[in-house]
Short mmCIF file of C-alpha atoms in Angstrom, two decimals:
data_model
loop_
_atom_site.label_atom_id
_atom_site.label_comp_id
_atom_site.label_asym_id
_atom_site.label_seq_id
_atom_site.Cartn_x
_atom_site.Cartn_y
_atom_site.Cartn_z
CA MET A 116 -10.74 31.99 14.30
CA SER A 117 -10.67 28.38 13.14
CA ALA A 118 -7.35 26.69 13.74
CA VAL A 119 -7.80 23.92 11.21
CA PRO A 120 -7.44 24.30 7.44
CA GLN A 121 -10.53 25.89 5.99
CA SER A 122 -10.48 24.36 2.54
CA ALA A 123 -8.41 22.58 -0.06
CA VAL A 124 -8.10 23.96 -3.58
CA ASN A 125 -6.59 21.67 -6.24
CA GLY A 126 -5.03 19.59 -3.47
CA ALA A 127 -3.45 22.59 -1.71
CA VAL A 128 -4.61 23.18 1.88
CA GLN A 129 -5.78 26.72 2.69
CA HIS A 130 -5.17 27.96 6.25
CA PRO A 131 -6.65 30.99 8.07
CA PRO A 132 -4.90 34.33 7.27
CA ALA A 133 -3.00 34.51 10.59
CA VAL A 134 -1.65 30.99 10.10
CA GLU A 135 -0.65 31.71 6.50
CA SER A 136 1.10 34.88 7.69
CA ALA A 137 3.02 32.95 10.35
CA ILE A 138 4.06 30.31 7.83
CA LYS A 139 5.39 32.98 5.46
CA LYS A 140 7.47 34.49 8.25
CA ILE A 141 8.90 31.07 9.12
CA PHE A 142 9.88 30.54 5.50
CA LYS A 143 11.63 33.92 5.48
CA ARG A 144 13.46 33.65 8.82
CA VAL A 145 13.86 30.06 10.00
CA ILE A 146 14.09 28.01 6.80
CA PRO A 147 16.95 30.12 5.29
CA LEU A 148 18.93 29.75 8.53
CA PHE A 149 18.60 25.97 8.46
CA PHE A 150 19.47 26.02 4.76
CA ILE A 151 22.75 27.85 5.42
CA MET A 152 23.55 25.57 8.35
CA PHE A 153 23.14 22.50 6.15
CA VAL A 154 25.27 24.02 3.38
CA VAL A 155 28.18 24.49 5.77
CA ASN A 156 27.53 21.24 7.60
CA TYR A 157 27.43 19.14 4.47
CA MET A 158 30.45 20.88 2.95
CA ASP A 159 32.59 19.89 5.95
CA ARG A 160 31.26 16.35 5.75
CA VAL A 161 32.12 15.63 2.11
CA ASN A 162 35.10 17.89 1.35
CA ILE A 163 37.45 14.96 1.98
CA GLY A 164 36.51 13.72 -1.49
CA PHE A 165 38.55 16.61 -2.93
CA ALA A 166 41.47 16.01 -0.58
CA LYS A 167 41.60 12.28 -1.37
CA ASP A 168 44.68 12.13 -3.59
CA GLU A 169 46.85 14.65 -1.72
CA LEU A 170 45.77 13.46 1.74
CA SER A 171 46.39 9.84 0.77
CA ALA A 172 49.83 10.71 -0.56
CA ASP A 173 50.82 12.65 2.58
CA THR A 174 49.48 10.11 5.08
CA GLY A 175 49.95 6.85 3.15
CA LEU A 176 46.23 6.04 2.91
CA SER A 177 45.16 3.37 0.41
CA ALA A 178 41.85 3.72 -1.44
CA ALA A 179 40.32 1.12 0.88
CA ALA A 180 41.62 2.90 3.99
CA PHE A 181 40.33 6.22 2.70
CA GLY A 182 36.91 4.65 2.14
CA VAL A 183 36.83 3.32 5.70
CA GLY A 184 37.86 6.71 7.07
CA ALA A 185 35.26 8.51 5.00
CA GLY A 186 32.57 6.14 6.20
CA ILE A 187 33.52 5.80 9.88
CA PHE A 188 31.89 9.18 10.42
CA PHE A 189 28.53 7.46 10.03
CA ILE A 190 29.29 4.80 12.64
CA ALA A 191 29.67 7.50 15.27
CA TYR A 192 26.67 9.32 13.83
CA ALA A 193 24.50 6.22 14.24
CA ILE A 194 25.67 5.53 17.79
CA PHE A 195 25.08 9.05 19.10
CA GLU A 196 22.10 10.14 17.00
CA VAL A 197 19.26 9.07 19.31
CA PRO A 198 20.99 10.22 22.55
CA SER A 199 21.70 13.57 20.90
CA ASN A 200 18.09 14.04 19.91
CA ILE A 201 16.93 13.18 23.44
CA LEU A 202 19.27 15.87 24.79
CA MET A 203 17.91 18.30 22.20
CA GLU A 204 14.43 17.79 23.66
CA ARG A 205 15.83 18.55 27.12
CA PHE A 206 17.95 21.61 26.32
CA GLY A 207 15.99 23.01 23.39
CA ALA A 208 16.83 23.37 19.71
CA ARG A 209 18.55 26.74 20.11
CA ILE A 210 21.24 25.62 22.56
CA TRP A 211 21.65 22.14 21.10
CA LEU A 212 21.98 23.17 17.46
CA THR A 213 24.45 25.88 18.50
CA ARG A 214 26.48 23.24 20.34
CA ILE A 215 26.41 20.99 17.31
CA MET A 216 27.64 23.67 14.91
CA ILE A 217 30.49 24.90 17.14
CA SER A 218 31.79 21.46 18.15
CA TRP A 219 31.41 20.30 14.56
CA GLY A 220 33.47 23.24 13.31
CA VAL A 221 36.22 22.66 15.86
CA VAL A 222 36.67 19.03 14.80
CA ALA A 223 36.44 19.93 11.10
CA THR A 224 39.21 22.49 11.61
CA ALA A 225 41.36 19.90 13.37
CA MET A 226 41.25 17.78 10.19
CA ALA A 227 43.94 20.16 8.89
CA PHE A 228 46.45 18.53 11.26
CA VAL A 229 45.95 14.89 10.22
CA ASN A 230 49.33 13.13 9.96
CA SER A 231 48.42 9.45 10.02
CA ALA A 232 45.68 7.01 9.11
CA GLU A 233 44.88 6.52 12.78
CA MET A 234 44.40 10.26 13.35
CA PHE A 235 42.25 10.44 10.20
CA TYR A 236 39.98 7.68 11.53
CA ALA A 237 39.78 9.28 14.99
CA LEU A 238 38.82 12.74 13.72
CA ARG A 239 36.25 11.38 11.28
CA PHE A 240 34.69 9.46 14.18
CA LEU A 241 34.65 12.60 16.35
CA LEU A 242 33.10 14.50 13.48
CA GLY A 243 30.21 12.02 13.55
CA VAL A 244 29.88 12.42 17.34
CA ALA A 245 29.79 16.22 17.00
CA GLU A 246 27.16 16.30 14.26
CA ALA A 247 24.90 13.53 15.55
CA GLY A 248 21.43 14.93 16.09
CA PHE A 249 21.61 17.85 13.65
CA PHE A 250 19.44 16.50 10.85
CA PRO A 251 16.67 14.87 12.96
CA ALA A 252 16.59 17.95 15.21
CA VAL A 253 15.74 20.10 12.19
CA ILE A 254 13.15 17.62 10.88
CA TYR A 255 11.56 17.46 14.33
CA TYR A 256 11.64 21.27 14.50
CA PHE A 257 9.60 21.41 11.28
CA SER A 258 7.03 19.02 12.75
CA ARG A 259 6.49 21.41 15.69
CA TRP A 260 6.54 24.66 13.68
CA LEU A 261 4.75 23.85 10.41
CA PRO A 262 1.49 22.12 9.41
CA ASP A 263 1.81 18.97 7.32
CA SER A 264 0.76 20.90 4.21
CA HIS A 265 4.05 22.87 4.23
CA ARG A 266 6.58 20.39 5.56
CA GLY A 267 7.39 18.92 2.15
CA ARG A 268 8.51 22.28 0.75
CA ALA A 269 10.33 23.21 3.96
CA THR A 270 12.19 19.90 4.03
CA SER A 271 13.04 20.22 0.34
CA ILE A 272 14.44 23.73 0.82
CA PHE A 273 16.44 22.55 3.82
CA LEU A 274 17.85 19.59 1.92
CA MET A 275 18.67 21.86 -1.00
CA GLY A 276 21.41 22.98 1.37
CA SER A 277 23.25 19.71 0.84
CA GLY A 278 22.76 20.05 -2.92
CA THR A 279 24.02 23.62 -2.81
CA ALA A 280 27.00 22.47 -0.73
CA THR A 281 27.90 19.85 -3.31
CA VAL A 282 27.77 22.56 -5.98
CA ILE A 283 29.93 25.10 -4.17
CA VAL A 284 32.23 22.71 -2.33
CA GLY A 285 33.90 21.79 -5.62
CA PRO A 286 35.00 25.27 -6.73
CA ILE A 287 35.68 26.47 -3.16
CA SER A 288 37.63 23.39 -2.12
CA GLY A 289 39.43 23.32 -5.44
CA ALA A 290 40.48 26.96 -5.02
CA LEU A 291 41.61 26.37 -1.41
CA MET A 292 43.54 23.28 -2.48
CA GLU A 293 45.53 25.49 -4.84
CA MET A 294 46.85 27.38 -1.79
CA HIS A 295 49.33 24.50 -1.54
CA GLY A 296 52.67 25.64 -0.12
CA LEU A 297 51.35 28.85 1.47
CA LEU A 298 53.12 29.30 4.83
CA GLY A 299 54.49 25.79 4.42
CA HIS A 300 51.12 24.02 4.55
CA ALA A 301 49.47 21.69 2.03
CA GLY A 302 46.38 22.76 0.09
CA TRP A 303 44.19 20.16 1.79
CA GLN A 304 45.21 21.57 5.17
CA TRP A 305 44.09 25.07 4.19
CA MET A 306 40.82 23.65 2.89
CA PHE A 307 39.94 21.85 6.14
CA PHE A 308 41.08 24.74 8.35
CA ILE A 309 39.20 27.56 6.61
CA GLU A 310 35.98 25.63 5.98
CA GLY A 311 35.95 24.36 9.58
CA LEU A 312 36.36 27.84 11.06
CA PHE A 313 33.34 29.04 9.11
CA SER A 314 31.20 26.42 10.88
CA VAL A 315 32.34 27.71 14.26
CA ALA A 316 31.39 31.27 13.32
CA LEU A 317 27.98 30.13 12.09
CA GLY A 318 27.28 28.51 15.45
CA PHE A 319 27.16 31.93 17.13
CA VAL A 320 24.77 33.22 14.46
CA VAL A 321 22.45 30.27 15.14
CA TYR A 322 22.29 31.13 18.83
CA ARG A 323 21.32 34.71 18.00
CA PHE A 324 18.49 34.00 15.54
CA LEU A 325 16.96 30.62 16.47
CA ASP A 326 13.97 30.23 18.82
CA ASN A 327 13.05 27.13 20.82
CA SER A 328 9.30 27.32 20.29
CA ILE A 329 6.54 29.19 18.51
CA GLU A 330 5.53 30.82 21.80
CA SER A 331 9.02 32.29 22.31
CA ALA A 332 9.25 33.81 18.81
CA ASP A 333 8.88 37.57 19.34
CA TRP A 334 8.77 38.11 15.57
CA LEU A 335 5.31 36.46 15.43
CA THR A 336 2.16 38.27 16.57
CA ASP A 337 0.02 36.76 19.32
CA GLU A 338 -2.68 35.90 16.78
CA GLU A 339 -0.13 34.18 14.52
CA LYS A 340 1.29 32.18 17.45
CA GLN A 341 -2.14 31.08 18.66
CA GLY A 342 -3.36 30.14 15.18
CA LEU A 343 -0.23 28.20 14.27
CA VAL A 344 -0.08 26.32 17.58
CA ALA A 345 -3.79 25.49 17.32
CA THR A 346 -3.40 24.19 13.76
CA ILE A 347 -0.47 21.93 14.63
CA ASP A 348 -2.19 20.74 17.82
CA ALA A 349 -5.33 19.95 15.80
CA GLU A 350 -3.30 17.73 13.47
CA GLN A 351 -1.77 16.01 16.49
CA ALA A 352 -5.23 15.50 18.04
CA ALA A 353 -6.43 13.93 14.78
CA ARG A 354 -3.55 11.46 14.90
CA GLU A 355 -4.25 10.63 18.53
CA SER A 356 -7.95 10.03 17.81
CA LYS A 357 -7.00 7.37 15.28
CA ARG A 358 -4.01 5.86 17.04
CA GLY A 359 -4.77 6.03 20.75
CA THR A 360 -3.20 8.12 23.51
CA ALA A 361 -0.92 5.62 25.24
CA LYS A 362 2.64 6.76 25.93
CA VAL A 363 5.08 5.64 23.26
CA SER A 364 8.17 3.71 24.32
CA ARG A 365 11.28 4.75 22.43
CA TRP A 366 12.54 1.17 22.52
CA LYS A 367 9.45 -0.32 20.88
CA LEU A 368 9.74 1.69 17.67
CA LEU A 369 11.71 -1.12 16.02
CA ALA A 370 8.75 -3.46 16.59
CA ASP A 371 6.77 -1.52 13.99
CA PRO A 372 7.18 -3.07 10.48
CA GLN A 373 6.70 0.37 8.92
CA MET A 374 9.65 1.70 10.89
CA LEU A 375 11.78 -1.15 9.57
CA LEU A 376 10.76 -0.20 6.04
CA PHE A 377 11.68 3.42 6.72
CA LEU A 378 15.09 2.34 8.00
CA TRP A 379 15.82 0.24 4.91
CA ILE A 380 14.60 2.80 2.36
CA TYR A 381 16.55 5.66 3.91
CA PHE A 382 19.62 3.40 4.20
CA ALA A 383 19.38 2.66 0.48
CA ILE A 384 18.99 6.35 -0.41
CA ASN A 385 22.10 7.18 1.60
CA VAL A 386 24.13 4.39 0.04
CA ALA A 387 23.39 5.88 -3.37
CA LEU A 388 23.90 9.52 -2.38
CA TYR A 389 27.19 9.12 -0.54
CA ALA A 390 28.69 6.76 -3.07
CA VAL A 391 28.14 9.38 -5.76
CA THR A 392 29.20 12.27 -3.49
CA PHE A 393 32.47 10.83 -2.17
CA TRP A 394 33.65 9.27 -5.41
CA LEU A 395 32.40 11.77 -7.99
CA PRO A 396 35.68 13.78 -7.89
CA SER A 397 37.65 10.62 -8.64
CA ILE A 398 35.28 9.69 -11.47
CA VAL A 399 35.54 13.18 -12.97
CA ASP A 400 39.34 13.07 -12.60
CA ASP A 401 39.32 10.09 -14.99
CA VAL A 402 38.52 12.58 -17.76
CA GLY A 403 42.20 13.54 -17.55
CA ASP A 404 44.33 16.71 -17.80
CA LEU A 405 42.25 18.70 -15.33
CA SER A 406 43.40 21.02 -12.55
CA GLU A 407 42.02 20.75 -9.02
CA PHE A 408 39.81 23.76 -9.67
CA GLN A 409 38.49 22.31 -12.95
CA VAL A 410 37.67 19.00 -11.26
CA GLY A 411 35.81 20.97 -8.61
CA LEU A 412 33.82 22.87 -11.22
CA LEU A 413 32.83 19.72 -13.12
CA THR A 414 31.74 17.89 -9.98
CA SER A 415 29.31 20.75 -9.37
CA VAL A 416 27.39 20.09 -12.57
CA PRO A 417 25.31 17.07 -11.41
CA TRP A 418 24.35 18.86 -8.21
CA LEU A 419 23.13 21.94 -10.06
CA PHE A 420 20.57 19.73 -11.77
CA ALA A 421 19.85 18.02 -8.44
CA ILE A 422 19.05 21.33 -6.71
CA ALA A 423 16.49 22.17 -9.38
CA ALA A 424 15.00 18.68 -9.03
CA VAL A 425 14.74 19.04 -5.24
CA TRP A 426 12.89 22.35 -5.55
CA VAL A 427 10.47 21.12 -8.23
CA SER A 428 9.77 17.77 -6.57
CA GLY A 429 9.10 19.46 -3.21
CA ARG A 430 6.46 21.73 -4.71
CA ILE A 431 4.90 18.86 -6.66
CA SER A 432 4.86 16.73 -3.51
CA ASP A 433 3.03 19.34 -1.42
CA ARG A 434 0.56 20.16 -4.18
CA MET A 435 -0.31 16.54 -4.97
CA GLY A 436 -0.18 15.34 -1.39
CA LYS A 437 0.96 11.94 -2.72
CA ARG A 438 4.54 11.17 -1.71
CA ARG A 439 4.98 7.51 -2.61
CA PRO A 440 4.54 7.59 -6.42
CA LEU A 441 6.96 10.52 -6.64
CA LEU A 442 9.53 8.78 -4.42
CA ILE A 443 9.37 5.60 -6.51
CA THR A 444 9.85 7.59 -9.72
CA LEU A 445 12.89 9.44 -8.33
CA LEU A 446 14.57 6.23 -7.15
CA LEU A 447 14.13 4.63 -10.56
CA ILE A 448 15.55 7.71 -12.30
CA GLY A 449 18.59 7.61 -10.02
CA SER A 450 19.10 3.90 -10.71
CA LEU A 451 18.95 4.53 -14.46
CA GLY A 452 21.68 7.16 -14.13
CA THR A 453 24.11 4.92 -12.24
CA LEU A 454 23.50 2.08 -14.70
CA LEU A 455 24.24 4.32 -17.70
CA ALA A 456 27.46 5.56 -16.06
CA VAL A 457 28.87 2.02 -16.21
CA TYR A 458 28.75 1.72 -19.99
CA VAL A 459 29.71 5.15 -21.35
CA SER A 460 32.84 7.27 -21.64
CA PRO A 461 33.96 9.52 -18.73
CA TRP A 462 32.40 12.62 -20.34
CA LEU A 463 29.10 10.86 -21.02
CA GLY A 464 29.42 9.30 -17.57
CA LEU A 465 29.28 12.78 -16.10
CA GLY A 466 25.93 13.24 -17.86
CA ALA A 467 24.73 9.88 -16.53
CA LEU A 468 25.66 10.94 -13.01
CA CYS A 469 23.61 14.10 -13.54
CA ILE A 470 20.62 11.81 -14.07
CA ALA A 471 21.57 9.83 -10.95
CA ALA A 472 21.80 13.01 -8.87
CA VAL A 473 18.45 14.26 -10.18
CA GLY A 474 16.89 11.03 -8.94
CA PHE A 475 18.64 10.25 -5.67
CA LYS A 476 19.05 13.76 -4.24
CA PRO A 477 15.36 14.80 -4.16
CA ALA A 478 14.40 11.29 -3.01
CA SER A 479 15.66 12.16 0.47
CA PRO A 480 13.37 15.15 1.23
CA ILE A 481 10.37 13.41 -0.32
CA PHE A 482 11.08 10.36 1.83
CA TRP A 483 11.15 12.43 5.04
CA THR A 484 7.62 13.72 4.54
CA ILE A 485 6.35 10.15 4.95
CA PRO A 486 7.65 9.34 8.48
CA GLN A 487 6.85 12.93 9.52
CA ASN A 488 3.22 12.21 8.68
CA TYR A 489 3.32 8.68 10.07
CA LEU A 490 4.75 9.47 13.52
CA ASP A 491 2.86 11.66 15.95
CA ALA A 492 4.58 14.22 18.22
CA ARG A 493 5.16 11.71 21.04
CA ALA A 494 7.22 9.45 18.79
CA ALA A 495 8.54 11.96 16.25
CA ALA A 496 11.84 12.95 17.87
CA PRO A 497 13.12 9.43 18.71
CA GLY A 498 11.56 7.97 15.57
CA ILE A 499 13.19 10.47 13.23
CA ALA A 500 16.51 10.11 15.05
CA LEU A 501 16.32 6.31 14.77
CA ILE A 502 15.57 6.40 11.05
CA ASN A 503 18.32 8.92 10.41
CA SER A 504 20.96 7.15 12.51
CA ILE A 505 20.43 3.66 11.10
CA GLY A 506 19.76 4.94 7.60
CA ASN A 507 22.95 6.99 7.64
CA LEU A 508 24.97 3.82 8.03
CA GLY A 509 24.59 3.78 4.26
CA GLY A 510 27.15 6.57 4.36
CA PHE A 511 29.61 4.09 5.86
CA VAL A 512 28.77 1.21 3.54
CA ALA A 513 28.96 3.24 0.31
CA PRO A 514 32.51 4.71 0.49
CA THR A 515 33.86 1.58 2.20
CA ALA A 516 32.51 -0.71 -0.53
CA PHE A 517 33.64 1.62 -3.31
CA GLY A 518 37.12 1.87 -1.77
CA ILE A 519 37.49 -1.90 -1.54
CA LEU A 520 36.24 -2.36 -5.11
CA GLU A 521 38.62 0.27 -6.48
CA THR A 522 41.55 -1.25 -4.59
CA THR A 523 40.83 -4.78 -5.82
CA THR A 524 39.60 -4.07 -9.37
CA GLY A 525 41.04 -0.66 -10.20
CA SER A 526 37.56 0.54 -11.22
CA THR A 527 34.37 1.91 -9.68
CA LYS A 528 32.05 0.27 -12.23
CA GLY A 529 31.16 -2.62 -9.95
CA GLY A 530 30.05 -0.13 -7.33
CA LEU A 531 27.86 1.71 -9.83
CA VAL A 532 26.12 -1.54 -10.77
CA GLY A 533 25.53 -2.20 -7.09
CA LEU A 534 23.96 1.27 -6.69
CA THR A 535 21.55 0.47 -9.51
CA VAL A 536 20.37 -2.68 -7.74
CA VAL A 537 20.02 -0.87 -4.41
CA GLY A 538 17.97 1.93 -6.00
CA ILE A 539 15.57 -0.48 -7.70
CA LEU A 540 15.06 -2.52 -4.51
CA ALA A 541 14.35 0.68 -2.57
CA ALA A 542 11.77 1.76 -5.16
CA LEU A 543 10.01 -1.59 -4.85
CA SER A 544 10.07 -1.31 -1.06
CA VAL A 545 8.22 2.01 -1.17
CA LEU A 546 5.22 0.09 -2.54
CA LEU A 547 4.91 -1.58 0.86
CA VAL A 548 4.86 1.68 2.84
CA ARG A 549 1.53 2.75 4.30
CA GLY A 550 0.97 6.49 4.26
CA GLY A 551 2.79 9.22 2.46
CA GLY A 552 0.78 12.39 2.71
CA ARG A 553 -2.64 13.82 3.34
CA ASN A 554 -4.02 12.15 0.19
CA ASP A 555 -2.29 8.80 0.75
CA SER A 556 -3.91 6.27 3.04
CA VAL A 557 -2.43 6.01 6.52
CA GLY A 558 -2.92 2.84 8.48
CA GLY A 559 -1.53 2.42 11.97
CA GLY A 560 1.53 4.35 13.08
CA ALA A 561 4.44 3.64 15.38
CA VAL A 562 2.08 4.68 18.14
CA ASP A 563 -0.20 1.80 17.24
CA SER A 564 2.50 -0.79 17.62
CA ALA A 565 3.88 0.66 20.81
CA ALA A 566 0.51 1.11 22.44
CA GLY A 567 -0.98 -2.14 21.20
CA ALA A 568 -3.70 -0.41 19.20
CA SER A 569 -5.90 -2.35 16.85
CA ALA A 570 -4.45 -3.30 13.50
CA ALA A 571 -7.67 -2.17 11.92
CA ALA A 572 -6.93 1.51 12.46
CA ASP A 573 -8.86 4.04 10.42
CA PRO A 574 -7.03 4.28 7.04
CA LYS A 575 -8.00 7.87 6.42
CA PRO A 576 -5.41 10.67 6.40
CA ALA A 577 -4.09 11.65 9.81
CA SER A 578 -4.28 15.33 9.05
CA ALA A 579 -6.55 17.46 6.95
#
């Protein structure tokens, strides 16, 4: 049986039956598990946006201090991301992702006992330490379990978890916040405690159902395992034939100009996403005369549209095989939404933020298909971790800048204008990226720079 794709129909790669069967099983068993993990993970990360007013009142946090606390999570995340991913390679995805979920849930639960600004900062930092490595571990997992032709859809479904979280975190957190006074505890305490415990419980489920490798998956037949491994290895061999076989140094990845572009673009995407995510409840609250539950419901609206956009864009991306034009379009749509939100009423501003979410949210999964294709297996784990860790510093910059602006000006409009500029600059930067899918040209990769390969590398696609 041939291990490589047999044909391409209307841009869609066709694999041998055993490989297609294995891929379907992965989409039924593995992808949903990662989806649920990201829902819970992301919910614990951003639920502080709903606790902002009550938490600030109880602990004396200013808007600027809250912004720093919300963003300090990403400082720890950036520091420990690459080491975490190296340990994941050593211990395996099953053990490491289980560790991440359980430790993450413990710290998230402890947020219920915050009684000072200092404790708030400390726990947010520990939350970043606990989660570091989760996202790149999943992206790397996809690169070792799925052919390039299916990674766009898998990544989109996975990242729909964060969109789903932003939809359900509003109503759920709003409802939990209304438990205020129960057993003498504040509503925000109940919210952190209950949502954190759920993450701990999910960690044990992960250990039960996740496998480290294709070979260890007893739910795949021998033919499916062999075909899938051969297909992925064939794609890797194709990359090596174009980029050389020298060992890649983790510390030389930053010498590659393409990696620097990846870092900047993902940083910009995160600035936009987290600014909207953390401050959307406050923007919606400006409508006035709304309960906590109603605010939660309204903040879900933009993310409902975003989920649909993630799903549609992922399918379009895999079918076309061209990632860059779609990514540029999404970034410009998001920028238009944030710009409109500056000049309209709060109700119309909610509609403008729907446009922003439709642009910025699906930009993230489409972006990740580009470095996945650009980096070969020897550089994928550290490369993905590096992009994610540095790029996620946007999650620190966004709430911190918004908090300072709100404290000094009493408005978030300046921040929304800044997001528009960031989105447009990111869209322009995508024009400089080489490679973005099987139908986009791929020049040298990070392997080329690290190994000193010729700059005149074959520009044809790295995989069929």
